[in-house]
Amino acid sequence: MLNYYRSSGGKVECFQEFRPGLFAEAPGALHWIDLEAPTVSEASLLEDPFHFHPLAIEDCLAEVHHPKVDDYDDYIFIIVHGIRFDGPRDEFVTRELDIFLGRNFLITHHKGPMRSITSARELCAKNLIASLARGADFLAHQILDQMFEHYFPTLDAIEDKIQLVQVEVFEKPDRETLDRIFTLKRDVMRLRRICTPQREIVHRLSRGEFVVISPKAAIYFRDIYDNLYRIVDASFAYQDMAQGTLDAYLSSVSNRLNETMKRLTVIGAIFAALTVITGVYGMNFEHMPELKWRYGYWMVWLLMAAVSGGLLYWFKKKDWV
Amino acid sequence: MLNYYRSSGGKVECFQEFRPGLFAEAPGALHWIDLEAPTVSEASLLEDPFHFHPLAIEDCLAEVHHPKVDDYDDYIFIIVHGIRFDGPRDEFVTRELDIFLGRNFLITHHKGPMRSITSARELCAKNLIASLARGADFLAHQILDQMFEHYFPTLDAIEDKIQLVQVEVFEKPDRETLDRIFTLKRDVMRLRRICTPQREIVHRLSRGEFVVISPKAAIYFRDIYDNLYRIVDASFAYQDMAQGTLDAYLSSVSNRLNETMKRLTVIGAIFAALTVITGVYGMNFEHMPELKWRYGYWMVWLLMAAVSGGLLYWFKKKDWV
Amino acid sequence: MLNYYRSSGGKVECFQEFRPGLFAEAPGALHWIDLEAPTVSEASLLEDPFHFHPLAIEDCLAEVHHPKVDDYDDYIFIIVHGIRFDGPRDEFVTRELDIFLGRNFLITHHKGPMRSITSARELCAKNLIASLARGADFLAHQILDQMFEHYFPTLDAIEDKIQLVQVEVFEKPDRETLDRIFTLKRDVMRLRRICTPQREIVHRLSRGEFVVISPKAAIYFRDIYDNLYRIVDASFAYQDMAQGTLDAYLSSVSNRLNETMKRLTVIGAIFAALTVITGVYGMNFEHMPELKWRYGYWMVWLLMAAVSGGLLYWFKKKDWV
Amino acid sequence: MLNYYRSSGGKVECFQEFRPGLFAEAPGALHWIDLEAPTVSEASLLEDPFHFHPLAIEDCLAEVHHPKVDDYDDYIFIIVHGIRFDGPRDEFVTRELDIFLGRNFLITHHKGPMRSITSARELCAKNLIASLARGADFLAHQILDQMFEHYFPTLDAIEDKIQLVQVEVFEKPDRETLDRIFTLKRDVMRLRRICTPQREIVHRLSRGEFVVISPKAAIYFRDIYDNLYRIVDASFAYQDMAQGTLDAYLSSVSNRLNETMKRLTVIGAIFAALTVITGVYGMNFEHMPELKWRYGYWMVWLLMAAVSGGLLYWFKKKDWV
Amino acid sequence: MLNYYRSSGGKVECFQEFRPGLFAEAPGALHWIDLEAPTVSEASLLEDPFHFHPLAIEDCLAEVHHPKVDDYDDYIFIIVHGIRFDGPRDEFVTRELDIFLGRNFLITHHKGPMRSITSARELCAKNLIASLARGADFLAHQILDQMFEHYFPTLDAIEDKIQLVQVEVFEKPDRETLDRIFTLKRDVMRLRRICTPQREIVHRLSRGEFVVISPKAAIYFRDIYDNLYRIVDASFAYQDMAQGTLDAYLSSVSNRLNETMKRLTVIGAIFAALTVITGVYGMNFEHMPELKWRYGYWMVWLLMAAVSGGLLYWFKKKDWV
């Protein structure tokens, strides 16, 4: 699907196709072409009339690259990743966004719908988007800003998951808790590995390193950088929390098990004491006065109860049980 | 709440409102405007007449950003965090302070009362504050210096808590000790994550990187940097201490448990020995001389006492119990 | 074995030997000489007519150096390693590739066949290789690009092995699992130690640091750099995964063992309880009414069954077994 | 206490007080003023006639700052720490030394006696100190060199303590061993945290970064740097050793405990075997030939001895005990 | 012992003593003076006629410094360490080599014989050493190259030791294994701490940073750098291997112990079962039909064998033993 927005003189025109003629007839205009899962013929505009570098085109159309920004003087090529929390599958998914940013044009490419692009398109359709008057760099800022804003609900979802697992660890850990913790650790590591290079990219965009980004726009990219700083900071904190949860789990499981062992051993010790008593009165000595007592048998039961109780009390007092 | 201090010719005037006229009528003066939880109309002075960058205004009025300093040539925008130890809740809380610093003005913004600001205001009210004669950068220094000085009581409180927990670990660790240690670790990590970027910020302020801070004032910021260096250093040391406390706790719990297990096993082994003795005299052989002895039964009791004592002594000598 | 490809005017000639005359008679041509396990006389061309630095020649002909790039102004000398997964031996093997890259020549040296070289030679044989028209740097890019592309199947093989072991750890860990994990860790560490310096090398090649690589070609090397970035990133991730697998294994083994101990202790405790019961009715008191009951003996069996069942039920309810 | 040494024309004069007149009357002289726990009026010379920066004066007179060097163009201000091993308290103590170094003067400040200062003063008193003829930077070098030389006996004391504890760990670890190890770890960490910034400071002094240190003197500071390099290196090695000692202790304690458990369990198993034997001959079957044997009872004793011995032998052979 | 080699016009003269006259009479010659455990009068040549910096002379003649290179413009002073594996003591020993390198002279100092020096001297004696014609820097290269080549046999010896210990860990770990592993870890750490600064030094030598090393010679030092890179790389790998061996040992010991405990507990449980059986037939009920059976007693033996076997089989099936 291709959407072409041409903005000049404060008016945004929208086309469902791209023809070089449309591009040429408005020399001072700003052009935004959004390619969503484009057909081969739609994607061909990257080669002609834009003549982007073959490597950039290849990276753009291929799948799953790591985030990066490449400078080709007249334009820059950016790969970033949007994320979205997929509730049913209980994990977050990433979506690659490829951007060609020139002085008077912006070309975005993605394999499926993205919320940040959709909302920008809606504003364009209503002729409401201020960035289109300010330049391609401001438009790129707006889209990236939206995209990274959408990281925060996912961060919140991950934080919620961590807290749920933490409660589980302290209240009722079981076999699956461990799986959940390992999944969490993997998720958090993945998040960190996506975000750290993106922070670096946005840092470069905000530093005025590229000619296609004006100093005025660079200040705005600094704002995205602040967000990414918080995102990366949070992802490191989550990593610590996930590791701490794992440690707490291992410590908790080991303690519960050891407590159980201790109690079983206490029970065994009490039974052993009772066995000694019964053993005593099972001996066959000819001269054992107790055996002849009228209530000897019942006194043994009392003795056994007393010994059990006494041992339990003593163990408890020693904090052994 | 808005407080506007205008200092010129060694005299400080204080106003409860801000009017552009007040500003314009004293060209060589130094202006300090403190906004404490300002109303919308009070906050509007950031836009007019100061015309700060919209992003800076947004960051200033919004909540909880990470510490940073942004350079807008004519002025700089700083976010720092004050901390205070909240005794009843047994944790420290942070308060965001936003600062716009220009050549002849200082604007501070915070959501609630801050001790560093309050004391500066009191000095202004009494016309006692020397910084107002030396420039906005010196006034900013004074406020920041006060604010970071207030970190130290909180550091002391955290150190006290660590030492309390350490004593607890070695004397009587229980379930809650672990929670306390985890809380402590989290607190210390939070402290470190707040202080490290602030050290970086003050380092930049002290380096003469910004035109609004004169070289003379920069030397004073170096003094704050020294404090922050100590704060960060302490927060790293606390982190080591908290981790060490956790390790000591785990080692201590595990050792206590194992000691208990060892003692229970010793008790079990002694009972097992007694069971063997009673078992022997419970056998039904026709020819067992002891069974016919007059005091055989009582000698068995003696034997059992001797065996118990002997085993205990032997275990003790071997350092097994 | 020596293969000499000379390309000029869009035509590629292939020779099985190298004579200085062949080199001299085509001044504007591009020359590629591939030395595969060369004889001493074949290797002598490095000294004459190319007059490479003796140290570079020594490094080239000797075995197993670490990856590096050395600049000799007129030419650069590169050592990189190709990898291949050796299925039967279940490990990956590396193959050293030595490259001399000049303005109009490329000399490659390797001890045995390499897929990247073979495919380049095949294209040359069919006169199909575009790089030969664009320069020696483009040809070097093509070979290196192919070589590092071949890393990915090996990465996949390693990832498969990790996942196999992870399944094994969670389902049926045994003694050999530990060996497998240690082998895996060693493999992954080796991979990382090969890849990290190579990333650095390709980074330098792509930075336009060497005069023999034109800026146009440097952009293409950036593409290889992206691949190596992913490879190194993956190797770090594998290292984390391998460590995580080891931790999971240790935790799993320890838990299984402890579970077994717990169950054995439960069995012991139940037997101890039964021993107490039999002990009671083995006592020799004169007055023990149960002993005279008609069905006393059978009731003891019932009692023992009940006690066993009751204890088991109680232990299960307490989640002790 | 104040000592003022004035060196000019190869002669050193010593005064117990400082008067600006003394300073002014010898224009080409070198001046060293040592302030040991100075009175307020003695310390006032920092303000007048030296006019040092108020912040430097404050840092100088206040207690316990982290090591640093501040450049004030005409002079530099240095804070370093001497250390001394306090045998009775079995820990090392630090002593802060503050230095103002100008082109023709050196002012040292410390709260109590320091060996490096004392020995320099003694040499001055005897007119023997060569540095006084070579310049203030050489004199500063001499004092710092002495001070850091005094680190080595403390390092040796710490190394001795580590080795004592290591022997203790392998021979007879007890509860206090752990305390000692933790104290050691804290000491070593403290040492490292003092030394690392001082290495950085001396590195800067030796780099010719400050105008008050001549290139000739800078070479000498490089010599101190070498010492500090070794000190820091040693402190890192001690940290590794202390951690290794802790690991060895934990491993040792855990192994001893487990060995004990194993032996207790072996004893329990042997008693259980004996119980089975006595149980067999305690059964009440009518037809048990052994019961009627003349020496049956004694044979049971033999059997029990044989079983105990056999089990012990078997356990030993299996390396279980 | 002093050896003085003077090379000029392709001829090497060898003297057993050094006189300034010998030095002066051959203005264009290259001079190499090797001091092996020199007498005081031999060492005095460092002061006169060479006039080296007193600090360098002190460092040269004193013992055990860390590796370093100091630049004195006209000459550089280098400290490096040779290593040699001392088979009988089963550890490697280091030998300090001090080098003064000027434009036309090389002075080496060491406390005892070094193989690299010895072989260079032998070549000189035979007038065979090419470096003497090429300059002092090439001669220094030759000696250092030899010296670092001699690291490799030591590396191999360490690797062999690691592998021996690893086999021991997996086959028959005992108390001394742990000592061996700790020794190994210390050795490897020592190796790494010696090699890392030397890599840095050779890197500086190869970078053309010093005027006494010509660009042509610097290329050769790059070759030594490659070797040191491999040495440091190997030392890091050994460190990982040693740590892995320790982890494997601890895991192995803990597993063996736990296996033993499990088996002992199984034995205890079987005996407990048998005790229950004998207990049953030791009861004194009047009505116990089995007691009157002709072969009851023998059937109990059968029952006991069956129960033991059944339990063992069940435990084995459950993989508990």
PDB file of C-alpha atoms in Angstrom, chain D residues 5-14 30-32 106 115-146:
ATOM      1  CA  TYR D   5      61.416  27.442  55.931  1.00  0.00           C
ATOM      2  CA  ARG D   6      62.953  30.004  53.669  1.00  0.00           C
ATOM      3  CA  SER D   7      65.675  28.885  51.318  1.00  0.00           C
ATOM      4  CA  SER D   8      67.756  31.252  49.275  1.00  0.00           C
ATOM      5  CA  GLY D   9      71.338  31.168  48.153  1.00  0.00           C
ATOM      6  CA  GLY D  10      71.734  27.619  49.434  1.00  0.00           C
ATOM      7  CA  LYS D  11      70.851  28.523  52.985  1.00  0.00           C
ATOM      8  CA  VAL D  12      67.725  27.446  54.792  1.00  0.00           C
ATOM      9  CA  GLU D  13      66.300  29.618  57.529  1.00  0.00           C
ATOM     10  CA  CYS D  14      63.662  28.291  59.858  1.00  0.00           C
ATOM     11  CA  LEU D  30      61.753  29.399  48.032  1.00  0.00           C
ATOM     12  CA  HIS D  31      59.223  29.306  50.872  1.00  0.00           C
ATOM     13  CA  TRP D  32      57.808  26.258  52.595  1.00  0.00           C
ATOM     14  CA  LEU D 106      54.772  25.254  49.077  1.00  0.00           C
ATOM     15  CA  ARG D 115      56.193  10.939  58.835  1.00  0.00           C
ATOM     16  CA  SER D 116      56.875  12.319  55.359  1.00  0.00           C
ATOM     17  CA  ILE D 117      56.577  15.904  56.586  1.00  0.00           C
ATOM     18  CA  THR D 118      58.579  15.255  59.723  1.00  0.00           C
ATOM     19  CA  SER D 119      61.503  13.807  57.806  1.00  0.00           C
ATOM     20  CA  ALA D 120      61.459  16.717  55.343  1.00  0.00           C
ATOM     21  CA  ARG D 121      61.458  19.154  58.264  1.00  0.00           C
ATOM     22  CA  GLU D 122      64.376  17.397  59.859  1.00  0.00           C
ATOM     23  CA  LEU D 123      66.373  17.647  56.653  1.00  0.00           C
ATOM     24  CA  CYS D 124      65.499  21.338  56.411  1.00  0.00           C
ATOM     25  CA  ALA D 125      66.601  21.894  59.974  1.00  0.00           C
ATOM     26  CA  LYS D 126      69.960  20.399  59.083  1.00  0.00           C
ATOM     27  CA  ASN D 127      70.083  22.396  55.840  1.00  0.00           C
ATOM     28  CA  LEU D 128      70.480  19.078  54.035  1.00  0.00           C
ATOM     29  CA  ILE D 129      67.515  19.007  51.754  1.00  0.00           C
ATOM     30  CA  ALA D 130      68.542  19.351  48.124  1.00  0.00           C
ATOM     31  CA  SER D 131      65.030  19.964  46.868  1.00  0.00           C
ATOM     32  CA  LEU D 132      64.938  23.356  48.512  1.00  0.00           C
ATOM     33  CA  ALA D 133      67.485  24.531  46.017  1.00  0.00           C
ATOM     34  CA  ARG D 134      65.707  23.037  43.023  1.00  0.00           C
ATOM     35  CA  GLY D 135      62.260  24.515  43.487  1.00  0.00           C
ATOM     36  CA  ALA D 136      58.908  24.124  45.164  1.00  0.00           C
ATOM     37  CA  ASP D 137      57.839  21.398  42.743  1.00  0.00           C
ATOM     38  CA  PHE D 138      60.843  19.279  43.700  1.00  0.00           C
ATOM     39  CA  LEU D 139      60.082  19.781  47.364  1.00  0.00           C
ATOM     40  CA  ALA D 140      56.470  18.723  46.799  1.00  0.00           C
ATOM     41  CA  HIS D 141      57.784  15.692  44.942  1.00  0.00           C
ATOM     42  CA  GLN D 142      60.033  14.773  47.831  1.00  0.00           C
ATOM     43  CA  ILE D 143      57.193  14.914  50.364  1.00  0.00           C
ATOM     44  CA  LEU D 144      54.748  12.991  48.171  1.00  0.00           C
ATOM     45  CA  ASP D 145      57.394  10.431  47.270  1.00  0.00           C
ATOM     46  CA  GLN D 146      58.051   9.778  50.953  1.00  0.00           C
TER      47      GLN D 146
END
